[in-house]
CSV table of C-alpha atoms and ligand atoms in Angstrom, one decimal:
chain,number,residue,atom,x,y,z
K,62,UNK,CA,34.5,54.7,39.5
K,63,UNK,CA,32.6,57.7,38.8
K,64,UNK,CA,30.8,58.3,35.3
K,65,UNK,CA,29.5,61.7,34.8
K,66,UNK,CA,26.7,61.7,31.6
K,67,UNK,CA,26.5,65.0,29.6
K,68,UNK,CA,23.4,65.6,27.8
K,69,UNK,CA,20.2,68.0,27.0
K,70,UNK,CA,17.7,65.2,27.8
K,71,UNK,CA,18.5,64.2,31.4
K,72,UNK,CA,14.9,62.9,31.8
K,73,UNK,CA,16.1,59.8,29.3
K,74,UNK,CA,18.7,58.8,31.6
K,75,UNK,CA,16.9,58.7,34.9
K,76,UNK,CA,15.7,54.6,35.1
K,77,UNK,CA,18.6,53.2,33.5
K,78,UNK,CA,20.4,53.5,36.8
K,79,UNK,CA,17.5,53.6,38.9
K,80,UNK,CA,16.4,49.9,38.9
K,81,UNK,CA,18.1,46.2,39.5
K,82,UNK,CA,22.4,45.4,39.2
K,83,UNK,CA,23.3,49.6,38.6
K,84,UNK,CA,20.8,50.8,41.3
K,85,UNK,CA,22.5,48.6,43.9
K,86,UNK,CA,25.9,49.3,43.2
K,87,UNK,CA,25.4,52.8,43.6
K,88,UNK,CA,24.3,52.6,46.5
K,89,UNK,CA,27.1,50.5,47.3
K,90,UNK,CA,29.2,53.3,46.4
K,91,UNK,CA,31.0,50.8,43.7
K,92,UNK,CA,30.4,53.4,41.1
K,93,UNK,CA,28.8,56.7,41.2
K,94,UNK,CA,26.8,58.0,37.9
K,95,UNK,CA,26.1,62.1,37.8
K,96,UNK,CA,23.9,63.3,35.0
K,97,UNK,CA,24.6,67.1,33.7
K,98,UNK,CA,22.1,68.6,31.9
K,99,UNK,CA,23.8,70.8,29.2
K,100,UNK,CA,21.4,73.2,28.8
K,101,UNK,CA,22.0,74.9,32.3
K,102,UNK,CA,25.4,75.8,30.5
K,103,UNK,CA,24.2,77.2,28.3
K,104,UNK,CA,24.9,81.5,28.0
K,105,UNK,CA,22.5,82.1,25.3
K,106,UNK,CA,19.0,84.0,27.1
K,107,UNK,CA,16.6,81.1,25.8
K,108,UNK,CA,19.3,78.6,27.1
K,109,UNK,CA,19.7,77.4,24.0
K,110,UNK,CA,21.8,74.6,23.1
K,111,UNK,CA,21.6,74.4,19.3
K,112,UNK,CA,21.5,76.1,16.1
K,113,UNK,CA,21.3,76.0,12.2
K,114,UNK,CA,23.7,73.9,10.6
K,115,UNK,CA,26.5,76.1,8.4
K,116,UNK,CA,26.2,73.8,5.3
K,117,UNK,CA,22.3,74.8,5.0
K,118,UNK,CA,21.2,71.0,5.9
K,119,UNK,CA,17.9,70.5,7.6
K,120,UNK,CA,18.0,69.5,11.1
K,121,UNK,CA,19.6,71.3,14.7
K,122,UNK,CA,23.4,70.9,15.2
K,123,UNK,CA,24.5,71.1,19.4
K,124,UNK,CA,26.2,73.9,20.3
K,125,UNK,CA,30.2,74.1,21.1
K,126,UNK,CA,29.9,77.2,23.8
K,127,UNK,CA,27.6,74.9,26.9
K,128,UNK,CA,29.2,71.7,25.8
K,129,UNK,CA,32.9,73.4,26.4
K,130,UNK,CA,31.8,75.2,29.6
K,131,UNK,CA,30.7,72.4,31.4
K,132,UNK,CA,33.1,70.3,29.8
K,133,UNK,CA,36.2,72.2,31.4
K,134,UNK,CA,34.0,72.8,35.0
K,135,UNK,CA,34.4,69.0,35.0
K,136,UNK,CA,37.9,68.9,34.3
K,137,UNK,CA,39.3,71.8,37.1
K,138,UNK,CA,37.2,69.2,39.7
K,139,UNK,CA,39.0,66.1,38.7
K,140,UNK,CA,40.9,64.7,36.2
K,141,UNK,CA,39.0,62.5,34.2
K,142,UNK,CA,40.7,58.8,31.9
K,143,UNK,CA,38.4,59.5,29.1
K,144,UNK,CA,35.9,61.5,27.4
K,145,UNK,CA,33.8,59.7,25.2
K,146,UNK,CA,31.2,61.1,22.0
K,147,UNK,CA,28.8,58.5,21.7
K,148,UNK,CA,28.5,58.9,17.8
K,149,UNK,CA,27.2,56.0,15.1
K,150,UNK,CA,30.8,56.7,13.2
K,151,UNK,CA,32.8,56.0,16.5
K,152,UNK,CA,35.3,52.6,17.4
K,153,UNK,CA,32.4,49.7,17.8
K,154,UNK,CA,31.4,48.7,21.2
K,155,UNK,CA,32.5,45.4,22.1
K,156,UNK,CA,33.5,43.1,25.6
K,157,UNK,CA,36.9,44.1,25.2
K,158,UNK,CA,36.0,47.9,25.2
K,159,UNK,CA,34.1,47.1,28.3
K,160,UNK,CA,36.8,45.5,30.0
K,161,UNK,CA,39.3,48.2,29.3
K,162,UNK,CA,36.7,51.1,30.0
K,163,UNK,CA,35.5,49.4,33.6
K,164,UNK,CA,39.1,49.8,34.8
K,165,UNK,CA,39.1,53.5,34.6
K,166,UNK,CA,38.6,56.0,37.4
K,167,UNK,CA,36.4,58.8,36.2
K,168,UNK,CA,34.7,58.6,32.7
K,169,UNK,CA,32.8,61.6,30.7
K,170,UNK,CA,30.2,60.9,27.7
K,171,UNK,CA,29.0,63.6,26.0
K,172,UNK,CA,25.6,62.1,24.1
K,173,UNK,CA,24.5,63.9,20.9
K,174,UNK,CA,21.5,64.8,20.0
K,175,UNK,CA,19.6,66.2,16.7
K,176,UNK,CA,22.3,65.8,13.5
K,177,UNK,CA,25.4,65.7,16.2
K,178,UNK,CA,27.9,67.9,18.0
K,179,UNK,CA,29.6,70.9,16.1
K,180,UNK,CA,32.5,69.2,15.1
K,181,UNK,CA,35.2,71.3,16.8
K,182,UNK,CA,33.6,69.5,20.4
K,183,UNK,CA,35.0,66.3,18.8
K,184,UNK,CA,38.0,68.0,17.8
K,185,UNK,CA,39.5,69.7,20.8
K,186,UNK,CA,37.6,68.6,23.9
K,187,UNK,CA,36.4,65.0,23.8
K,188,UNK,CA,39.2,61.5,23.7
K,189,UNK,CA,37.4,59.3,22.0
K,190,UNK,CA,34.4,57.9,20.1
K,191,UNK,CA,32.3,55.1,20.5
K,192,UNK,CA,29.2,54.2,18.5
K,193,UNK,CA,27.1,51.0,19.7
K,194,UNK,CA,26.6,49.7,16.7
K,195,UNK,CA,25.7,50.3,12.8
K,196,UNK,CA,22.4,52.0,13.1
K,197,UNK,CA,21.3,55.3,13.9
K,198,UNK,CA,19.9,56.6,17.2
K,199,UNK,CA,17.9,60.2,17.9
K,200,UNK,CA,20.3,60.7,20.7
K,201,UNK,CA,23.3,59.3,22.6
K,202,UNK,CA,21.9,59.3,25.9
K,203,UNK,CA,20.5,55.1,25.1
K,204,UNK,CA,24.3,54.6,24.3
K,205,UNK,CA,25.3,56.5,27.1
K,206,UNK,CA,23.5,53.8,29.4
K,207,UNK,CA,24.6,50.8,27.3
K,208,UNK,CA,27.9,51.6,27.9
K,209,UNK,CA,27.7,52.6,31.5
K,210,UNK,CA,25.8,49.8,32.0
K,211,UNK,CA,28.3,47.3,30.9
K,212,UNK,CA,31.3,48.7,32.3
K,213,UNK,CA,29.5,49.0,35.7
K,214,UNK,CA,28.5,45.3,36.0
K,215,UNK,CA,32.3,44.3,35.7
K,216,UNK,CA,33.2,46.4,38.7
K,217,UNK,CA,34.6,43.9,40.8
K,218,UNK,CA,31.8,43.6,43.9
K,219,UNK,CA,28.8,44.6,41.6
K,220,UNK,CA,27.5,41.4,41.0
K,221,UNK,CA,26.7,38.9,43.6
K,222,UNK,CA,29.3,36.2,42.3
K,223,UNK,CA,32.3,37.5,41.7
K,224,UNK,CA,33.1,35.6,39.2
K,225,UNK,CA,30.1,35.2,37.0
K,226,UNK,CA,31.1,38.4,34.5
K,227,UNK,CA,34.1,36.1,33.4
K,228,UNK,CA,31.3,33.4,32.4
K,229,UNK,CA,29.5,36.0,30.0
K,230,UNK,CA,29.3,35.7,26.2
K,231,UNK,CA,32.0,37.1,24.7
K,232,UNK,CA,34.6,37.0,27.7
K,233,UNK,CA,37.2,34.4,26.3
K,234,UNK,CA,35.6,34.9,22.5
K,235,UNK,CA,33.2,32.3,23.6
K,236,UNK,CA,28.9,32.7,23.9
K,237,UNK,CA,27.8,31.9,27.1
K,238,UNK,CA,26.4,28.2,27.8
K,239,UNK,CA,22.3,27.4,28.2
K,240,UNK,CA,21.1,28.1,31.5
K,241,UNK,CA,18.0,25.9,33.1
K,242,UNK,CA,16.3,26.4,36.1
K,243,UNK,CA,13.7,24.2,38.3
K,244,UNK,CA,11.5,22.4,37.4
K,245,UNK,CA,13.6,20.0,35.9
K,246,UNK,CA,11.1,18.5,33.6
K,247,UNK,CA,8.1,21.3,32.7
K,248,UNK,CA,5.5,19.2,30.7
K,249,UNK,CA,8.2,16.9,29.6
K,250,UNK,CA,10.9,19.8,28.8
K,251,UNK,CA,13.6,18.1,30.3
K,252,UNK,CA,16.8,20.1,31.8
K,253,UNK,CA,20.1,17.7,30.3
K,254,UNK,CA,20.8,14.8,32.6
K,255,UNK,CA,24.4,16.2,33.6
K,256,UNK,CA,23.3,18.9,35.3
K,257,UNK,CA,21.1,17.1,38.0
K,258,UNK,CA,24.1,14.8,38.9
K,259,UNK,CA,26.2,16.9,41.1
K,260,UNK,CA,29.5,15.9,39.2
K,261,UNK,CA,30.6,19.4,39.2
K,262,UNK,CA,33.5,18.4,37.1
K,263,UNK,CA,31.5,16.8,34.2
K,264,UNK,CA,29.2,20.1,34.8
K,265,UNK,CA,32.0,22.4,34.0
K,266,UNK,CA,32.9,19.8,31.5
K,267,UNK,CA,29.8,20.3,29.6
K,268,UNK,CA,29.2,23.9,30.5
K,269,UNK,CA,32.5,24.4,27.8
K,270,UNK,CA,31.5,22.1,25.2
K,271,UNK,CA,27.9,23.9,25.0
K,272,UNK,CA,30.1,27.1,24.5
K,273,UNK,CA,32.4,26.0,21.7
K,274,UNK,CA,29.3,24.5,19.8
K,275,UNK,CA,27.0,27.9,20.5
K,276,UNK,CA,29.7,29.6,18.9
K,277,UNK,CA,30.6,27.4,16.2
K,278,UNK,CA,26.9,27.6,15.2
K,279,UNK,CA,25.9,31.1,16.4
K,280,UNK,CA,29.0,33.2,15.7
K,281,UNK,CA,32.1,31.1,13.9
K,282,UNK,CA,34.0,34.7,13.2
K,283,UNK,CA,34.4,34.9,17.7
K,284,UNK,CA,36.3,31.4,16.8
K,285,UNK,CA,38.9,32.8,14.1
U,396,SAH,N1,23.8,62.7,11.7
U,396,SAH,C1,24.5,61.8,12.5
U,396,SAH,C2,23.6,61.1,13.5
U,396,SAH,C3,23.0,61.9,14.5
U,396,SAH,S1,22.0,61.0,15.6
U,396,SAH,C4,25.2,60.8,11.6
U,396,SAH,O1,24.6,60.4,10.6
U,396,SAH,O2,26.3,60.3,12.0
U,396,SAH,C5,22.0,62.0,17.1
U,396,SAH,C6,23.0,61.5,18.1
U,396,SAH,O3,22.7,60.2,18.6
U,396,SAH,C7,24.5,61.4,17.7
U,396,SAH,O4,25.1,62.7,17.8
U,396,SAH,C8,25.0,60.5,18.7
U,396,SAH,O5,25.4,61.1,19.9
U,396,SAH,C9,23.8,59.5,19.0
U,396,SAH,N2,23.9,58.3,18.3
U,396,SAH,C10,23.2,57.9,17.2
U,396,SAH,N3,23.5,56.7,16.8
U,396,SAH,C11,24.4,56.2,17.7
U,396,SAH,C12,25.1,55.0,17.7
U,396,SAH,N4,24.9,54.0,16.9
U,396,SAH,N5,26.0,54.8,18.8
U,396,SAH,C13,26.2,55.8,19.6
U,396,SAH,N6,25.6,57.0,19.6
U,396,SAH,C14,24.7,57.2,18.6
Protein backbone atom coordinates (compact mmCIF):
# COMPACT_ATOMS: atom_id res chain seq x y z
CA UNK A 1 0.00 0.00 0.00
CA UNK A 2 1.23 3.40 -0.47
CA UNK A 3 -0.62 6.56 1.19
CA UNK A 4 0.50 9.84 -0.08
CA UNK A 5 -0.70 12.86 2.60
CA UNK A 6 -1.37 16.27 1.05
CA UNK A 7 -1.17 19.15 3.25
CA UNK A 8 0.37 22.85 4.08
CA UNK A 9 1.54 21.66 7.56
CA UNK A 10 3.87 18.68 6.92
CA UNK A 11 5.57 19.37 10.26
CA UNK A 12 2.11 17.90 11.98
CA UNK A 13 2.47 14.79 10.27
CA UNK A 14 6.05 13.84 10.89
CA UNK A 15 5.72 11.44 14.45
CA UNK A 16 2.57 9.88 13.66
CA UNK A 17 4.52 7.48 11.43
CA UNK A 18 7.68 7.92 13.01
CA UNK A 19 7.25 5.86 16.26
CA UNK A 20 5.91 2.12 17.34
CA UNK A 21 3.34 -0.40 14.85
CA UNK A 22 3.49 2.44 11.61
CA UNK A 23 7.26 3.04 12.01
CA UNK A 24 8.00 -0.64 11.66
CA UNK A 25 5.95 -1.50 8.94
CA UNK A 26 7.48 0.99 6.90
CA UNK A 27 10.41 -0.07 7.18
CA UNK A 28 9.09 -3.36 6.40
CA UNK A 29 8.06 -1.92 3.25
CA UNK A 30 4.25 -3.19 4.18
CA UNK A 31 3.10 0.30 3.46
CA UNK A 32 4.84 3.33 2.33
CA UNK A 33 3.46 6.94 3.68
CA UNK A 34 4.83 10.22 1.45
CA UNK A 35 3.96 13.58 2.87
CA UNK A 36 3.51 16.57 0.16
CA UNK A 37 3.58 19.76 1.31
CA UNK A 38 1.18 21.87 -0.76
CA UNK A 39 2.63 24.96 -0.57
CA UNK A 40 5.68 23.99 -2.91
CA UNK A 41 2.80 23.93 -5.51
CA UNK A 42 1.91 26.68 -5.10
CA UNK A 43 2.49 29.51 -8.42
CA UNK A 44 1.61 32.45 -6.51
CA UNK A 45 5.29 34.58 -5.68
CA UNK A 46 4.69 34.42 -1.74
CA UNK A 47 3.72 30.67 -2.34
CA UNK A 48 0.61 31.23 -1.13
CA UNK A 49 -1.88 28.68 -0.56
CA UNK A 50 -5.01 30.62 0.54
CA UNK A 51 -7.08 33.52 0.17
CA UNK A 52 -10.24 35.58 1.16
CA UNK A 53 -13.36 33.76 1.27
CA UNK A 54 -15.95 35.04 -1.76
CA UNK A 55 -19.02 35.21 0.67
CA UNK A 56 -17.03 38.01 2.79
CA UNK A 57 -16.71 35.43 5.99
CA UNK A 58 -13.89 35.80 8.31
CA UNK A 59 -11.31 33.27 8.15
CA UNK A 60 -8.63 31.87 5.07
CA UNK A 61 -10.20 29.49 2.44
CA UNK A 62 -7.21 26.87 0.59
CA UNK A 63 -6.55 27.58 -2.64
CA UNK A 64 -7.85 25.25 -5.82
CA UNK A 65 -4.59 26.21 -8.23
CA UNK A 66 -1.50 24.11 -5.72
CA UNK A 67 -4.11 21.68 -4.57
CA UNK A 68 -4.95 20.75 -8.44
CA UNK A 69 -1.32 20.85 -9.54
CA UNK A 70 -0.08 18.49 -7.31
CA UNK A 71 -3.09 16.65 -7.31
CA UNK A 72 -2.86 15.64 -11.10
CA UNK A 73 1.37 15.26 -10.68
CA UNK A 74 0.23 12.37 -8.46
CA UNK A 75 -2.10 10.97 -10.72
CA UNK A 76 0.30 10.92 -14.27
CA UNK A 77 2.75 8.73 -11.55
CA UNK A 78 0.21 6.21 -10.68
CA UNK A 79 -3.16 5.62 -10.52
CA UNK A 80 -4.47 6.04 -7.26
CA UNK A 81 -8.15 3.84 -5.54
CA UNK A 82 -9.17 6.93 -3.74
CA UNK A 83 -8.80 10.38 -2.85
CA UNK A 84 -10.03 11.29 0.31
CA UNK A 85 -11.05 15.19 1.87
CA UNK A 86 -10.77 14.70 5.37
CA UNK A 87 -13.76 17.22 6.16
CA UNK A 88 -16.15 17.20 9.68
CA UNK A 89 -19.26 16.93 6.97
CA UNK A 90 -17.73 13.70 5.35
CA UNK A 91 -19.16 9.66 5.64
CA UNK A 92 -18.17 8.87 9.45
CA UNK A 93 -15.12 6.87 10.10
CA UNK A 94 -15.76 3.56 11.33
CA UNK A 95 -14.08 -0.40 11.40
CA UNK A 96 -15.76 -1.15 8.41
CA UNK A 97 -14.34 1.94 6.52
CA UNK A 98 -11.04 0.72 7.78
CA UNK A 99 -11.42 -2.64 6.50
CA UNK A 100 -12.44 -1.55 3.03
CA UNK A 101 -9.86 1.34 2.84
CA UNK A 102 -6.74 -1.10 4.02
CA UNK A 103 -7.43 -3.15 0.96
CA UNK A 104 -6.59 -0.51 -1.47
CA UNK A 105 -3.30 0.04 -3.36
CA UNK A 106 -2.52 3.69 -3.43
CA UNK A 107 -4.62 6.20 -1.32
CA UNK A 108 -4.55 10.24 -1.46
CA UNK A 109 -5.90 12.57 1.52
CA UNK A 110 -6.01 15.95 0.99
CA UNK A 111 -6.29 17.57 4.80
CA UNK A 112 -7.88 20.98 5.04
CA UNK A 113 -6.90 23.63 6.83
CA UNK A 114 -8.34 27.20 7.93
CA UNK A 115 -12.38 27.32 6.97
CA UNK A 116 -11.70 24.35 4.25
CA UNK A 117 -10.91 23.70 0.60
CA UNK A 118 -12.54 25.94 -2.23
CA UNK A 119 -15.29 23.83 -2.90
CA UNK A 120 -14.66 23.10 -6.58
CA UNK A 121 -11.34 20.73 -5.02
CA UNK A 122 -14.22 18.71 -3.59
CA UNK A 123 -16.08 18.95 -6.66
CA UNK A 124 -13.81 17.79 -9.51
CA UNK A 125 -10.64 16.35 -8.05
CA UNK A 126 -11.09 14.45 -4.84
CA UNK A 127 -13.50 10.72 -4.44
CA UNK A 128 -14.58 10.96 -1.34
CA UNK A 129 -15.05 12.40 2.06
CA UNK A 130 -14.46 11.29 5.43
CA UNK A 131 -14.79 13.15 8.66
CA UNK A 132 -13.65 11.37 11.98
CA UNK A 133 -16.17 12.22 13.88
CA UNK A 134 -18.83 15.10 14.95
CA UNK A 135 -16.45 17.79 16.12
CA UNK A 136 -14.35 20.26 14.58
CA UNK A 137 -10.64 20.16 14.05
CA UNK A 138 -8.06 23.26 12.85
CA UNK A 139 -6.81 20.91 10.24
CA UNK A 140 -7.15 17.52 8.61
CA UNK A 141 -3.75 16.50 8.91
CA UNK A 142 -4.73 14.65 12.90
CA UNK A 143 -7.45 12.84 10.67
CA UNK A 144 -5.12 12.20 8.09
CA UNK A 145 -3.08 10.05 10.62
CA UNK A 146 -6.17 8.51 12.35
CA UNK A 147 -7.12 7.13 9.27
CA UNK A 148 -3.70 6.06 7.95
CA UNK A 149 -3.08 4.78 11.10
CA UNK A 150 -5.95 2.40 11.19
CA UNK A 151 -5.89 1.15 7.85
CA UNK A 152 -2.10 0.42 8.20
CA UNK A 153 -2.38 -1.76 11.25
CA UNK A 154 -4.78 -4.15 9.34
CA UNK A 155 -2.19 -4.68 6.63
CA UNK A 156 -1.80 -8.24 6.74
CA UNK A 157 2.06 -8.66 8.35
CA UNK A 158 1.93 -5.28 10.33
CA UNK A 159 1.21 -6.65 13.54
CA UNK A 160 3.16 -9.30 15.16
CA UNK A 161 0.02 -11.82 15.42
CA UNK A 162 -1.61 -12.04 12.54
CA UNK A 163 -4.63 -12.48 13.71
CA UNK A 164 -5.03 -10.19 16.60
CA UNK A 165 -6.69 -7.14 14.34
CA UNK A 166 -9.72 -9.64 13.96
CA UNK A 167 -9.94 -9.60 17.95
CA UNK A 168 -10.31 -5.63 18.01
CA UNK A 169 -13.47 -3.76 19.13
CA UNK A 170 -15.63 -3.29 16.65
CA UNK A 171 -14.46 -6.25 14.20
CA UNK A 172 -17.58 -8.65 14.38
CA UNK A 173 -19.80 -5.50 15.99
CA UNK A 174 -18.39 -6.71 19.17
CA UNK A 175 -15.92 -4.50 21.91
CA UNK A 176 -12.91 -6.18 22.57
CA UNK A 177 -12.61 -8.42 25.87
CA UNK A 178 -10.48 -7.20 29.30
CA UNK A 179 -7.02 -7.83 28.93
CA UNK A 180 -4.73 -8.69 32.24
CA UNK A 181 -1.24 -9.08 32.58
CA UNK A 182 1.28 -10.46 35.35
CA UNK A 183 1.11 -10.16 38.35
CA UNK A 184 -1.84 -12.16 38.77
CA UNK A 185 -2.88 -10.75 42.06
CA UNK A 186 -1.34 -6.84 42.49
CA UNK A 187 -2.31 -5.92 46.23
CA UNK A 188 -5.17 -8.35 46.02
CA UNK A 189 -6.35 -7.27 42.41
CA UNK A 190 -6.93 -10.52 41.20
CA UNK A 191 -6.78 -11.43 37.26
CA UNK A 192 -10.21 -13.98 36.81
CA UNK A 193 -9.46 -17.58 37.80
CA UNK A 194 -10.08 -18.85 34.02
CA UNK A 195 -7.43 -17.30 32.67
CA UNK A 196 -4.55 -18.94 34.80
CA UNK A 197 -5.97 -22.43 34.02
CA UNK A 198 -4.58 -23.21 30.69
CA UNK A 199 -8.09 -24.45 29.37
CA UNK A 200 -7.71 -22.55 26.25
CA UNK A 201 -11.17 -23.59 25.25
CA UNK A 202 -12.93 -22.23 28.38
CA UNK A 203 -10.45 -19.15 27.78
CA UNK A 204 -11.89 -18.52 24.40
CA UNK A 205 -15.12 -19.44 26.05
CA UNK A 206 -15.00 -16.58 28.36
CA UNK A 207 -12.96 -14.27 26.15
CA UNK A 208 -16.68 -14.11 23.99
CA UNK A 209 -18.99 -13.82 26.87
CA UNK A 210 -16.84 -10.76 28.22
CA UNK A 211 -17.54 -9.35 24.68
CA UNK A 212 -21.30 -9.73 24.40
CA UNK A 213 -21.67 -8.33 27.98
CA UNK A 214 -19.08 -5.18 27.25
CA UNK A 215 -21.25 -4.45 24.48
CA UNK A 216 -24.50 -5.03 25.87
CA UNK A 217 -23.46 -2.52 28.67
CA UNK A 218 -21.09 -0.27 26.76
CA UNK A 219 -22.58 0.07 23.33
CA UNK A 220 -26.23 -1.99 22.85
CA UNK A 221 -26.73 -0.05 19.30
CA UNK A 222 -23.16 -2.42 17.89
CA UNK A 223 -25.77 -5.32 19.04
CA UNK A 224 -28.93 -4.25 16.87
N1 LIG B 1 -15.43 25.35 8.35
C1 LIG B 1 -15.38 23.92 8.24
C2 LIG B 1 -14.33 23.33 9.16
C3 LIG B 1 -12.94 23.72 8.83
S1 LIG B 1 -11.82 22.97 9.93
C4 LIG B 1 -16.73 23.35 8.64
O1 LIG B 1 -17.39 23.93 9.50
O2 LIG B 1 -17.10 22.28 8.11
C5 LIG B 1 -10.37 22.88 8.94
C6 LIG B 1 -10.07 21.55 8.32
O3 LIG B 1 -9.88 20.57 9.31
C7 LIG B 1 -11.15 20.98 7.42
O4 LIG B 1 -11.04 21.51 6.14
C8 LIG B 1 -10.87 19.51 7.46
O5 LIG B 1 -9.90 19.13 6.50
C9 LIG B 1 -10.28 19.31 8.85
N2 LIG B 1 -11.24 18.75 9.81
C10 LIG B 1 -11.86 19.41 10.80
N3 LIG B 1 -12.67 18.62 11.50
C11 LIG B 1 -12.57 17.39 10.95
C12 LIG B 1 -13.18 16.13 11.23
N4 LIG B 1 -14.07 15.98 12.21
N5 LIG B 1 -12.84 15.08 10.45
C13 LIG B 1 -11.96 15.22 9.44
N6 LIG B 1 -11.36 16.38 9.13
C14 LIG B 1 -11.65 17.47 9.87
Amino acid sequence: MRIDILTVVPELLESPFQHSIIKRAIEKKLVEVHIHNIRDYSLDKHRKTDDYAFSGDAGMVMTIQPIETLINKLKKERNYDTIIYTSPDGQRLDQNKCNNLSTLTNIMILCGHYKGVDQRVRDYLITEEISIGDYVLSGGELAAAIISDSIIRLIPGVLSDETSALFDSFQDNLLAPPVYTRPADYKGMKVPEILLSGNQKAIDNWKLEQSIERTKQLRPDLLK
